[in-house]
Amino acid sequence: MKIVVKLGGSIMKYSHSIIDSLKHLERSNGNDHSILIVPGGGVFADSIRTISEKYEIGDDAAHWMAILSMEQYAHYIVDKTGVNSVENINEVPSGVSVLLPYKMLRESDKLPHSWNVTSDTIGAWIARETGSRFIKVTDVDGVIADDIIQKWMTARELSRMGVTCIDSSLPVFLMENMMDCVVVNGMYPERVIDAVIGKNVIGTHIKGNI
């Protein structure tokens, strides 16, 4: 089974615990899964946003600088966990690996260049290209509406909500490609494991085909 896990920069502090839990899962199950970690931008992307606003950087330059911030986070993850890194999504090995996205996206980037398209939508695009399930790991329990964590919702409902823990382009991408997404809180690595193995995890399950 192929799974793409978008690992948000907001849980940088917990990233090694999440990766270690995923590696333990794979050792226990004989590497039955191919789990590709797509890193967020985190503090690295935040600095690009600040620089972009202060110095009026164009959308294309800011886009590629933000992609490089994802790559910085990937190197941090590799350093802290020893997990393998890959640059080609067509040759993802079994077990757990983290994507260095810059080279691959330079060669085949088809997404709009704006701050509306972040690593969330990039992760979903990679999941589509690899035929993988898509899991977003962040620092909240899921999508909140009326002060309640939503357990199930459609991408169309999500698109009408405005600002959430998900970038504004992802709901449309999920609808256009009839893809689902699970949002879980990475401060609880066991929830990430439950999402990977398909359990009914605490979080938000987003349906893209309704």
XYZ file of N, CA, C and O in Angstrom:
840
model
N 0.831 -1.185 0.000
C 0.000 0.000 0.000
C 0.874 1.246 0.000
O 1.844 1.335 0.745
N 0.509 2.216 -0.847
C 1.262 3.465 -0.935
C 0.539 4.557 -0.151
O -0.671 4.732 -0.296
N 1.308 5.279 0.650
C 0.742 6.332 1.477
C 1.652 7.550 1.425
O 2.871 7.425 1.554
N 1.052 8.721 1.221
C 1.777 9.984 1.322
C 1.354 10.659 2.616
O 0.156 10.865 2.859
N 2.330 10.988 3.447
C 2.080 11.684 4.703
C 2.680 13.080 4.599
O 3.908 13.223 4.529
N 1.834 14.088 4.548
C 2.324 15.463 4.562
C 2.587 15.828 6.017
O 1.659 15.912 6.835
N 3.848 16.051 6.348
C 4.262 16.308 7.720
C 4.458 17.811 7.906
O 5.430 18.397 7.414
N 3.517 18.439 8.592
C 3.525 19.883 8.721
C 4.709 20.430 9.498
O 5.195 19.809 10.450
N 5.150 21.604 9.103
C 6.224 22.258 9.819
C 5.828 22.665 11.226
O 6.687 22.854 12.095
N 4.523 22.758 11.484
C 4.041 23.145 12.810
C 4.329 22.086 13.870
O 4.268 22.370 15.063
N 4.643 20.864 13.426
C 4.950 19.800 14.397
C 6.404 19.357 14.274
O 6.742 18.200 14.536
N 7.254 20.297 13.905
C 8.681 20.009 13.779
C 9.235 19.352 15.052
O 10.042 18.424 14.988
N 8.790 19.819 16.200
C 9.251 19.296 17.490
C 8.946 17.824 17.642
O 9.668 17.094 18.335
N 7.859 17.352 17.011
C 7.410 15.976 17.177
C 7.766 15.086 15.986
O 7.435 13.907 15.978
N 8.440 15.658 14.991
C 8.656 14.926 13.740
C 9.455 13.647 13.947
O 9.150 12.612 13.347
N 10.458 13.683 14.820
C 11.268 12.471 15.015
C 10.451 11.363 15.666
O 10.618 10.179 15.339
N 9.529 11.715 16.583
C 8.688 10.709 17.220
C 7.736 10.075 16.211
O 7.493 8.862 16.241
N 7.206 10.905 15.315
C 6.297 10.395 14.281
C 7.042 9.457 13.339
O 6.568 8.345 13.046
N 8.205 9.874 12.862
C 8.988 9.041 11.942
C 9.408 7.747 12.627
O 9.320 6.661 12.031
N 9.854 7.832 13.861
C 10.263 6.621 14.583
C 9.090 5.656 14.731
O 9.265 4.437 14.609
N 7.897 6.176 14.990
C 6.712 5.319 15.102
C 6.384 4.657 13.777
O 6.029 3.473 13.721
N 6.506 5.418 12.685
C 6.249 4.842 11.362
C 7.281 3.777 11.010
O 6.940 2.726 10.453
N 8.544 4.030 11.350
C 9.596 3.048 11.075
C 9.363 1.772 11.888
O 9.556 0.661 11.385
N 8.921 1.926 13.132
C 8.618 0.753 13.969
C 7.458 -0.035 13.377
O 7.491 -1.278 13.349
N 6.436 0.681 12.888
C 5.301 0.007 12.249
C 5.762 -0.826 11.072
O 5.349 -1.986 10.912
N 6.628 -0.266 10.258
C 7.085 -0.970 9.067
C 7.972 -2.160 9.415
O 7.899 -3.212 8.769
N 8.806 -2.030 10.428
C 9.618 -3.182 10.857
C 8.722 -4.304 11.356
O 8.979 -5.483 11.089
N 7.650 -3.934 12.054
C 6.740 -4.935 12.612
C 5.912 -5.621 11.539
O 5.481 -6.761 11.713
N 5.684 -4.912 10.423
C 4.817 -5.451 9.365
C 5.584 -5.867 8.120
O 4.974 -6.081 7.068
N 6.898 -5.943 8.216
C 7.686 -6.408 7.073
C 7.682 -5.468 5.898
O 7.712 -5.899 4.741
N 7.648 -4.155 6.175
C 7.659 -3.153 5.098
C 6.545 -3.373 4.076
O 6.760 -3.351 2.871
N 5.318 -3.589 4.608
C 4.171 -3.785 3.727
C 3.725 -2.488 3.060
O 3.029 -2.510 2.059
N 4.102 -1.355 3.641
C 3.690 -0.062 3.117
C 4.870 0.667 2.482
O 6.019 0.435 2.833
N 4.546 1.531 1.545
C 5.511 2.508 1.045
C 5.015 3.867 1.523
O 4.012 4.381 1.033
N 5.688 4.411 2.541
C 5.246 5.657 3.175
C 6.198 6.772 2.785
O 7.374 6.760 3.158
N 5.687 7.727 2.018
C 6.495 8.851 1.568
C 6.127 10.089 2.374
O 4.977 10.537 2.350
N 7.096 10.627 3.092
C 6.889 11.842 3.868
C 7.118 13.053 2.973
O 8.193 13.215 2.392
N 6.101 13.902 2.851
C 6.239 15.179 2.155
C 6.343 16.257 3.225
O 5.380 16.496 3.965
N 7.498 16.900 3.356
C 7.677 17.881 4.429
C 6.966 19.188 4.136
O 6.852 19.611 2.985
N 6.481 19.829 5.197
C 5.964 21.176 5.051
C 7.113 22.175 4.989
O 8.284 21.792 4.881
N 6.776 23.432 5.098
C 7.809 24.457 5.070
C 8.177 24.989 6.440
O 9.311 25.355 6.704
N 7.177 25.030 7.342
C 7.414 25.431 8.711
C 8.087 26.790 8.857
O 7.785 27.741 8.139
N 9.011 26.863 9.798
C 9.698 28.126 10.075
C 10.502 28.594 8.869
O 10.724 29.794 8.685
N 10.926 27.650 8.036
C 11.701 28.013 6.850
C 10.825 28.770 5.858
O 11.218 29.797 5.304
N 9.600 28.265 5.636
C 8.672 28.944 4.727
C 8.178 30.262 5.316
O 7.940 31.228 4.579
N 8.038 30.306 6.633
C 7.603 31.555 7.275
C 8.589 32.682 6.981
O 8.195 33.829 6.754
N 9.868 32.347 6.985
C 10.869 33.376 6.692
C 10.756 33.849 5.247
O 10.949 35.035 4.957
N 10.410 32.921 4.341
C 10.238 33.303 2.936
C 9.035 34.227 2.784
O 9.078 35.207 2.029
N 7.945 33.937 3.503
C 6.770 34.810 3.459
C 7.146 36.235 3.890
O 6.758 37.225 3.257
N 7.885 36.317 4.987
C 8.287 37.630 5.504
C 9.154 38.378 4.502
O 8.943 39.569 4.223
N 10.128 37.670 3.952
C 11.020 38.288 2.967
C 10.246 38.696 1.719
O 10.461 39.767 1.147
N 9.325 37.828 1.302
C 8.534 38.095 0.096
C 7.706 39.364 0.251
O 7.623 40.190 -0.669
N 7.090 39.524 1.429
C 6.273 40.710 1.677
C 7.138 41.968 1.813
O 6.800 43.024 1.288
N 8.268 41.836 2.496
C 9.107 42.997 2.764
C 9.777 43.520 1.503
O 9.875 44.735 1.292
N 10.217 42.591 0.647
C 10.992 42.990 -0.531
C 10.231 42.799 -1.843
O 10.813 42.927 -2.915
N 8.942 42.462 -1.752
C 8.065 42.341 -2.923
C 8.639 41.374 -3.956
O 8.834 41.718 -5.127
N 8.887 40.167 -3.515
C 9.396 39.119 -4.402
C 8.252 38.599 -5.272
O 7.127 38.415 -4.791
N 8.512 38.320 -6.542
C 7.503 37.804 -7.454
C 7.039 36.418 -7.077
O 7.716 35.680 -6.339
N 5.871 36.021 -7.598
C 5.263 34.739 -7.239
C 6.158 33.552 -7.592
O 6.258 32.591 -6.821
N 6.773 33.572 -8.771
C 7.614 32.446 -9.174
C 8.809 32.275 -8.248
O 9.108 31.165 -7.791
N 9.502 33.374 -7.961
C 10.666 33.289 -7.086
C 10.265 32.838 -5.689
O 10.918 31.974 -5.082
N 9.163 33.403 -5.168
C 8.700 33.019 -3.830
C 8.303 31.550 -3.798
O 8.554 30.845 -2.802
N 7.705 31.060 -4.881
C 7.308 29.653 -4.958
C 8.518 28.738 -4.816
O 8.520 27.809 -3.999
N 9.549 29.008 -5.609
C 10.708 28.114 -5.580
C 11.497 28.260 -4.286
O 12.071 27.285 -3.776
N 11.504 29.432 -3.707
C 12.136 29.599 -2.409
C 11.380 28.802 -1.339
O 11.985 28.199 -0.442
N 10.047 28.775 -1.455
C 9.234 28.005 -0.509
C 9.442 26.501 -0.694
O 9.464 25.747 0.281
N 9.591 26.063 -1.941
C 9.886 24.646 -2.181
C 11.226 24.281 -1.550
O 11.384 23.208 -0.947
N 12.188 25.164 -1.644
C 13.481 24.922 -1.006
C 13.354 24.880 0.510
O 14.109 24.169 1.188
N 12.376 25.599 1.057
C 12.156 25.527 2.507
C 11.632 24.150 2.902
O 11.969 23.645 3.982
N 10.823 23.536 2.043
C 10.392 22.156 2.284
C 11.604 21.234 2.306
O 11.691 20.304 3.117
N 12.526 21.482 1.403
C 13.732 20.649 1.328
C 14.590 20.826 2.584
O 15.203 19.875 3.068
N 14.640 22.039 3.134
C 15.371 22.252 4.377
C 14.774 21.419 5.508
O 15.504 20.805 6.300
N 13.455 21.413 5.594
C 12.781 20.606 6.619
C 13.080 19.126 6.410
O 13.284 18.370 7.365
N 13.113 18.704 5.151
C 13.429 17.302 4.852
C 14.813 16.934 5.372
O 15.012 15.858 5.960
N 15.781 17.800 5.172
C 17.138 17.520 5.662
C 17.171 17.475 7.190
O 17.913 16.674 7.774
N 16.372 18.311 7.832
C 16.250 18.265 9.289
C 15.724 16.902 9.728
O 16.246 16.278 10.668
N 14.684 16.418 9.039
C 14.093 15.123 9.377
C 15.100 13.996 9.196
O 15.224 13.104 10.048
N 15.833 14.028 8.098
C 16.846 13.002 7.844
C 17.901 13.017 8.954
O 18.312 11.974 9.473
N 18.320 14.206 9.348
C 19.347 14.327 10.384
C 18.869 13.765 11.713
O 19.627 13.105 12.433
N 17.618 14.012 12.060
C 17.104 13.603 13.362
C 16.678 12.142 13.421
O 16.620 11.557 14.506
N 16.365 11.547 12.270
C 15.787 10.192 12.286
C 16.588 9.154 11.509
O 16.380 7.953 11.692
N 17.466 9.591 10.604
C 18.203 8.640 9.785
C 17.367 8.014 8.686
O 17.797 7.059 8.030
N 16.164 8.541 8.452
C 15.290 7.988 7.421
C 15.887 8.261 6.036
O 16.622 9.234 5.837
N 15.585 7.393 5.093
C 16.078 7.564 3.727
C 15.403 8.757 3.056
O 14.238 9.062 3.329
N 16.119 9.422 2.157
C 15.544 10.497 1.360
C 15.481 10.070 -0.098
O 16.301 9.266 -0.558
N 14.481 10.602 -0.814
C 14.321 10.308 -2.241
C 14.050 11.613 -2.973
O 13.511 12.566 -2.411
N 14.415 11.652 -4.247
C 14.160 12.817 -5.095
C 13.201 12.501 -6.238
O 12.717 13.415 -6.899
N 12.921 11.217 -6.467
C 12.093 10.785 -7.592
C 10.877 10.037 -7.066
O 11.019 8.983 -6.447
N 9.678 10.558 -7.284
C 8.476 9.916 -6.759
C 8.105 8.662 -7.545
O 7.206 7.918 -7.133
N 8.781 8.418 -8.662
C 8.520 7.195 -9.426
C 9.355 6.018 -8.928
O 9.190 4.896 -9.412
N 10.230 6.273 -7.985
C 11.093 5.210 -7.473
C 11.107 5.228 -5.948
O 12.157 5.213 -5.315
N 9.918 5.269 -5.348
C 9.813 5.302 -3.893
C 9.928 3.881 -3.355
O 9.158 3.001 -3.733
N 10.884 3.607 -2.472
C 11.076 2.254 -1.957
C 10.007 1.895 -0.917
O 9.243 2.751 -0.467
N 9.966 0.634 -0.533
C 9.103 0.233 0.567
C 9.673 0.790 1.862
O 10.826 1.214 1.930
N 8.860 0.797 2.905
C 9.288 1.390 4.154
C 9.001 2.884 4.178
O 8.126 3.382 3.475
N 9.761 3.616 4.987
C 9.535 5.040 5.200
C 10.667 5.845 4.556
O 11.844 5.539 4.747
N 10.310 6.866 3.804
C 11.307 7.751 3.209
C 10.738 9.162 3.168
O 9.529 9.370 3.248
N 11.630 10.138 3.051
C 11.214 11.533 2.998
C 11.610 12.122 1.648
O 12.669 11.807 1.109
N 10.735 12.952 1.101
C 10.961 13.522 -0.224
C 11.778 14.805 -0.155
O 11.487 15.708 0.634
N 12.792 14.888 -1.010
C 13.471 16.142 -1.308
C 12.815 16.661 -2.585
O 13.101 16.174 -3.685
N 11.905 17.633 -2.486
C 10.991 17.912 -3.599
C 11.498 18.830 -4.698
O 10.900 18.877 -5.776
N 12.572 19.569 -4.471
C 12.907 20.662 -5.386
C 13.198 20.178 -6.812
O 12.615 20.673 -7.781
N 14.079 19.221 -6.950
C 14.474 18.757 -8.281
C 13.282 18.179 -9.034
O 13.071 18.480 -10.213
N 12.487 17.362 -8.359
C 11.340 16.736 -8.999
C 10.320 17.766 -9.453
O 9.798 17.707 -10.578
N 10.031 18.755 -8.606
C 9.055 19.766 -8.974
C 9.580 20.689 -10.067
O 8.808 21.167 -10.912
N 10.869 20.932 -10.083
C 11.454 21.727 -11.165
C 11.229 21.068 -12.522
O 11.051 21.734 -13.544
N 11.215 19.739 -12.525
C 11.074 19.002 -13.772
C 9.618 18.782 -14.171
O 9.325 18.612 -15.355
N 8.692 18.801 -13.211
C 7.309 18.428 -13.545
C 6.267 19.203 -12.744
O 5.211 18.670 -12.424
N 6.543 20.450 -12.439
C 5.632 21.258 -11.637
C 4.464 21.745 -12.488
O 4.656 22.453 -13.472
N 3.231 21.390 -12.086
C 2.051 21.786 -12.843
C 1.042 22.544 -11.981
O -0.093 22.762 -12.394
N 1.455 22.949 -10.786
C 0.562 23.647 -9.875
C 0.778 25.156 -9.967
O 1.869 25.616 -10.306
N -0.259 25.941 -9.667
C -0.102 27.403 -9.694
C 0.945 27.873 -8.680
O 1.147 27.230 -7.644
N 1.590 28.965 -8.993
C 2.593 29.527 -8.102
C 1.979 30.690 -7.327
O 1.908 31.822 -7.803
N 1.526 30.393 -6.112
C 0.979 31.419 -5.231
C 1.001 30.868 -3.814
O 1.176 29.661 -3.602
N 0.783 31.749 -2.844
C 0.761 31.310 -1.450
C -0.509 30.537 -1.116
O -0.630 29.985 -0.020
N -1.470 30.471 -2.052
C -2.651 29.627 -1.847
C -2.328 28.149 -2.041
O -3.071 27.287 -1.595
N -1.243 27.882 -2.746
C -0.803 26.505 -2.979
C 0.425 26.258 -2.111
O 1.516 26.721 -2.424
N 0.222 25.553 -1.016
C 1.323 25.250 -0.108
C 1.654 23.761 -0.193
O 1.186 23.054 -1.096
N 2.424 23.298 0.765
C 2.808 21.888 0.774
C 1.608 20.961 0.949
O 1.704 19.766 0.654
N 0.459 21.476 1.415
C -0.753 20.650 1.488
C -1.158 20.169 0.095
O -1.320 18.971 -0.153
N -1.344 21.136 -0.806
C -1.759 20.775 -2.163
C -0.653 20.035 -2.901
O -0.926 19.118 -3.686
N 0.600 20.414 -2.653
C 1.716 19.690 -3.263
C 1.708 18.232 -2.810
O 1.895 17.313 -3.610
N 1.456 18.008 -1.515
C 1.372 16.635 -1.009
C 0.250 15.856 -1.668
O 0.409 14.680 -2.017
N -0.905 16.505 -1.843
C -2.034 15.838 -2.499
C -1.703 15.514 -3.953
O -2.065 14.447 -4.468
N -1.034 16.443 -4.632
C -0.624 16.205 -6.018
C 0.319 15.006 -6.104
O 0.174 14.150 -7.000
N 1.252 14.907 -5.181
C 2.172 13.775 -5.169
C 1.422 12.482 -4.882
O 1.695 11.436 -5.489
N 0.432 12.532 -3.985
C -0.385 11.348 -3.711
C -1.135 10.902 -4.961
O -1.222 9.709 -5.265
N -1.663 11.869 -5.705
C -2.358 11.530 -6.958
C -1.401 10.898 -7.963
O -1.709 9.874 -8.591
N -0.242 11.513 -8.122
C 0.724 11.022 -9.104
C 1.230 9.619 -8.771
O 1.579 8.861 -9.675
N 1.277 9.269 -7.508
C 1.807 7.959 -7.090
C 0.711 6.957 -6.756
O 1.014 5.830 -6.375
N -0.558 7.361 -6.880
C -1.653 6.459 -6.560
C -1.691 6.095 -5.086
O -1.970 4.950 -4.729
N -1.435 7.087 -4.224
C -1.315 6.845 -2.792
C -2.498 7.415 -2.020
O -3.173 8.343 -2.474
N -2.743 6.865 -0.841
C -3.630 7.511 0.119
C -2.926 8.744 0.659
O -1.703 8.790 0.721
N -3.731 9.751 1.077
C -3.156 11.018 1.508
C -3.551 11.343 2.936
O -4.733 11.374 3.278
N -2.534 11.593 3.773
C -2.740 11.943 5.180
C -2.017 13.251 5.462
O -0.840 13.401 5.129
N -2.721 14.194 6.061
C -2.107 15.465 6.471
C -1.913 15.442 7.977
O -2.877 15.287 8.737
N -0.675 15.623 8.415
C -0.350 15.617 9.838
C -0.009 17.037 10.252
O 0.888 17.667 9.683
N -0.721 17.545 11.253
C -0.565 18.936 11.658
C -0.581 19.027 13.181
O -0.432 18.007 13.875
N -0.784 20.242 13.732
C -0.706 20.421 15.182
C -2.063 20.654 15.827
O -2.151 21.098 16.971
N -3.143 20.366 15.100
C -4.493 20.462 15.661
C -5.214 19.136 15.421
O -4.774 18.308 14.619
N -6.354 18.960 16.106
C -7.054 17.679 16.050
C -7.833 17.459 14.770
O -8.322 16.352 14.518
N -7.970 18.502 13.957
C -8.708 18.382 12.712
C -9.283 19.723 12.317
O -8.891 20.767 12.852
N -10.205 19.711 11.386
C -10.863 20.929 10.926
C -11.957 21.311 11.925
O -12.790 20.480 12.293
N -11.943 22.572 12.348
C -12.905 23.046 13.351
C -13.988 23.879 12.675
O -13.707 24.785 11.890
N -15.245 23.551 12.968
C -16.395 24.337 12.513
C -17.358 24.462 13.684
O -17.682 23.464 14.343
N -17.803 25.673 13.975
C -18.691 25.941 15.117
C -18.082 25.408 16.409
O -18.778 24.817 17.254
N -16.760 25.608 16.547
C -16.013 25.213 17.749
C -15.994 23.704 17.979
O -15.713 23.248 19.091
N -16.270 22.941 16.940
C -16.285 21.478 17.053
C -15.365 20.887 15.994
O -15.391 21.301 14.828
N -14.548 19.914 16.394
C -13.736 19.185 15.421
C -14.659 18.338 14.550
O -15.445 17.527 15.049
N -14.573 18.536 13.252
C -15.424 17.803 12.321
C -14.826 16.419 12.049
O -13.690 16.308 11.612
N -15.610 15.384 12.307
C -15.110 14.025 12.085
C -15.154 13.662 10.607
O -14.221 13.056 10.075
N -16.256 14.010 9.950
C -16.407 13.749 8.514
C -16.914 15.012 7.843
O -17.779 15.704 8.372
N -16.403 15.302 6.663
C -16.917 16.410 5.880
C -16.496 16.220 4.427
O -15.586 15.442 4.127
N -17.160 16.919 3.545
C -16.790 16.854 2.139
C -15.819 17.983 1.815
O -15.766 19.007 2.511
N -15.062 17.795 0.741
C -14.160 18.847 0.291
C -14.944 20.086 -0.116
O -14.467 21.214 0.061
N -16.150 19.900 -0.626
C -16.984 21.047 -1.005
C -17.363 21.865 0.227
O -17.324 23.103 0.209
N -17.721 21.165 1.309
C -18.029 21.875 2.558
C -16.797 22.630 3.061
O -16.893 23.761 3.518
N -15.661 21.990 2.965
C -14.419 22.609 3.419
C -14.093 23.863 2.604
O -13.633 24.872 3.150
N -14.364 23.814 1.309
C -14.036 24.942 0.432
C -14.842 26.183 0.771
O -14.448 27.298 0.415
N -15.974 26.007 1.448
C -16.842 27.136 1.789
C -16.515 27.755 3.144
O -17.133 28.729 3.551
N -15.546 27.190 3.847
C -15.293 27.589 5.227
C -14.342 28.767 5.371
O -14.268 29.382 6.439
N -13.585 29.093 4.351
C -12.590 30.143 4.493
C -11.310 29.599 5.103
O -10.883 28.488 4.776
N -10.713 30.340 6.013
C -9.419 29.960 6.579
C -9.578 28.786 7.546
O -10.389 28.825 8.473
N -8.813 27.720 7.317
C -8.778 26.554 8.198
C -7.318 26.137 8.357
O -6.403 26.851 7.952
N -7.109 24.949 8.903
C -5.751 24.424 9.030
C -5.223 23.861 7.718
O -4.113 23.313 7.667
N -6.001 23.992 6.654
C -5.662 23.454 5.338
C -5.546 24.604 4.343
O -6.317 25.566 4.403
N -4.615 24.511 3.402
C -4.495 25.607 2.443
C -5.736 25.679 1.556
O -6.437 24.696 1.351
N -6.008 26.871 1.055
C -7.278 27.125 0.369
C -7.411 26.421 -0.967
O -8.528 26.293 -1.494
N -6.309 25.934 -1.539
C -6.367 25.247 -2.827
C -6.658 23.751 -2.688
O -7.110 23.121 -3.648
N -6.398 23.195 -1.508
C -6.537 21.751 -1.358
C -7.959 21.244 -1.563
O -8.144 20.236 -2.257
N -9.003 21.876 -1.001
C -10.348 21.346 -1.209
C -10.721 21.217 -2.685
O -11.307 20.208 -3.105
N -10.387 22.227 -3.487
C -10.696 22.173 -4.920
C -9.924 21.046 -5.587
O -10.465 20.309 -6.421
N -8.658 20.885 -5.214
C -7.843 19.809 -5.790
C -8.448 18.445 -5.452
O -8.514 17.552 -6.318
N -8.901 18.274 -4.211
C -9.507 17.004 -3.811
C -10.775 16.732 -4.606
O -11.014 15.598 -5.049
N -11.591 17.767 -4.811
C -12.824 17.595 -5.582
C -12.520 17.251 -7.036
O -13.123 16.328 -7.609
N -11.606 17.981 -7.637
C -11.291 17.767 -9.053
C -10.736 16.374 -9.304
O -10.943 15.806 -10.386
N -10.042 15.819 -8.324
C -9.396 14.526 -8.510
C -10.069 13.401 -7.725
O -9.557 12.281 -7.689
N -11.228 13.715 -7.110
C -12.004 12.733 -6.351
C -11.117 11.979 -5.349
O -11.118 10.758 -5.283
N -10.350 12.755 -4.605
C -9.430 12.210 -3.615
C -9.927 12.491 -2.202
O -10.573 13.500 -1.951
N -9.592 11.597 -1.282
C -9.895 11.794 0.126
C -8.637 12.211 0.873
O -7.509 12.045 0.382
N -8.835 12.734 2.065
C -7.716 13.169 2.903
C -8.105 12.968 4.363
O -9.264 13.208 4.740
N -7.165 12.536 5.171
C -7.372 12.443 6.616
C -6.443 13.442 7.293
O -5.242 13.480 6.995
N -6.993 14.256 8.184
C -6.211 15.242 8.930
C -6.085 14.760 10.372
O -7.103 14.521 11.048
N -4.853 14.613 10.856
C -4.629 14.126 12.217
C -3.603 15.002 12.936
O -2.788 15.678 12.309
N -3.645 14.928 14.254
C -2.748 15.702 15.107
C -1.473 14.902 15.367
O -1.489 13.867 16.035
N -0.352 15.420 14.858
C 0.909 14.713 14.984
C 1.519 14.754 16.365
O 2.510 14.055 16.627
N 0.956 15.547 17.275
C 1.442 15.531 18.651
C 1.097 14.206 19.333
O 1.583 13.916 20.423
N 0.251 13.423 18.671
C -0.107 12.080 19.131
C 0.290 11.095 18.030
O -0.540 10.763 17.165
N 1.537 10.634 18.021
C 2.003 9.771 16.924
C 1.145 8.537 16.696
O 1.056 8.042 15.572
N 0.492 8.054 17.757
C -0.364 6.881 17.595
C -1.529 7.153 16.654
O -2.028 6.241 15.980
N -1.962 8.408 16.571
C -3.037 8.752 15.639
C -2.546 8.675 14.201
O -3.301 8.277 13.303
N -1.309 9.061 13.987
C -0.733 8.939 12.650
C -0.670 7.482 12.243
O -1.018 7.114 11.109
N -0.250 6.625 13.170
C -0.191 5.188 12.886
C -1.576 4.655 12.568
O -1.762 3.893 11.605
N -2.582 5.051 13.351
C -3.954 4.595 13.096
C -4.425 5.027 11.710
O -5.086 4.269 10.990
N -4.081 6.259 11.315
C -4.476 6.735 9.988
C -3.797 5.931 8.891
O -4.415 5.583 7.873
N -2.530 5.594 9.098
C -1.787 4.817 8.099
C -2.380 3.432 7.918
O -2.517 2.938 6.789
N -2.742 2.791 9.017
C -3.257 1.417 8.908
C -4.760 1.378 8.638
O -5.348 0.303 8.515
N -5.384 2.561 8.543
C -6.781 2.616 8.136
C -7.794 2.530 9.251
O -8.967 2.260 8.995
N -7.373 2.773 10.490
C -8.319 2.773 11.593
C -9.145 4.059 11.585
O -8.766 5.055 10.987
N -10.267 4.014 12.298
C -11.144 5.180 12.406
C -10.535 6.139 13.427
O -10.887 6.144 14.601
N -9.617 6.944 12.974
C -8.768 7.742 13.846
C -9.458 9.033 14.281
O -10.362 9.535 13.607
N -9.026 9.556 15.432
C -9.448 10.895 15.847
C -8.848 11.905 14.870
O -7.638 11.952 14.669
N -9.702 12.691 14.260
C -9.259 13.644 13.259
C -10.410 13.967 12.325
O -11.567 13.700 12.638
N -10.107 14.562 11.172
C -11.127 14.896 10.185
C -10.898 14.096 8.919
O -9.818 14.133 8.341
N -11.953 13.388 8.502
C -11.907 12.628 7.251
C -12.620 13.460 6.174
O -13.802 13.758 6.310
N -11.891 13.847 5.159
C -12.426 14.698 4.101
C -12.678 13.866 2.855
O -11.775 13.210 2.344
N -13.917 13.888 2.387
C -14.293 13.135 1.197
C -14.269 14.052 -0.016
O -14.918 15.093 -0.032
N -13.508 13.655 -1.027
C -13.388 14.494 -2.208
C -14.320 14.118 -3.345
O -14.383 14.835 -4.344
N -15.031 13.003 -3.228
C -15.819 12.510 -4.351
C -17.309 12.707 -4.151
O -18.132 11.999 -4.737
N -17.704 13.640 -3.310
C -19.135 13.890 -3.064
C -19.430 15.354 -3.363
O -18.708 16.221 -2.929
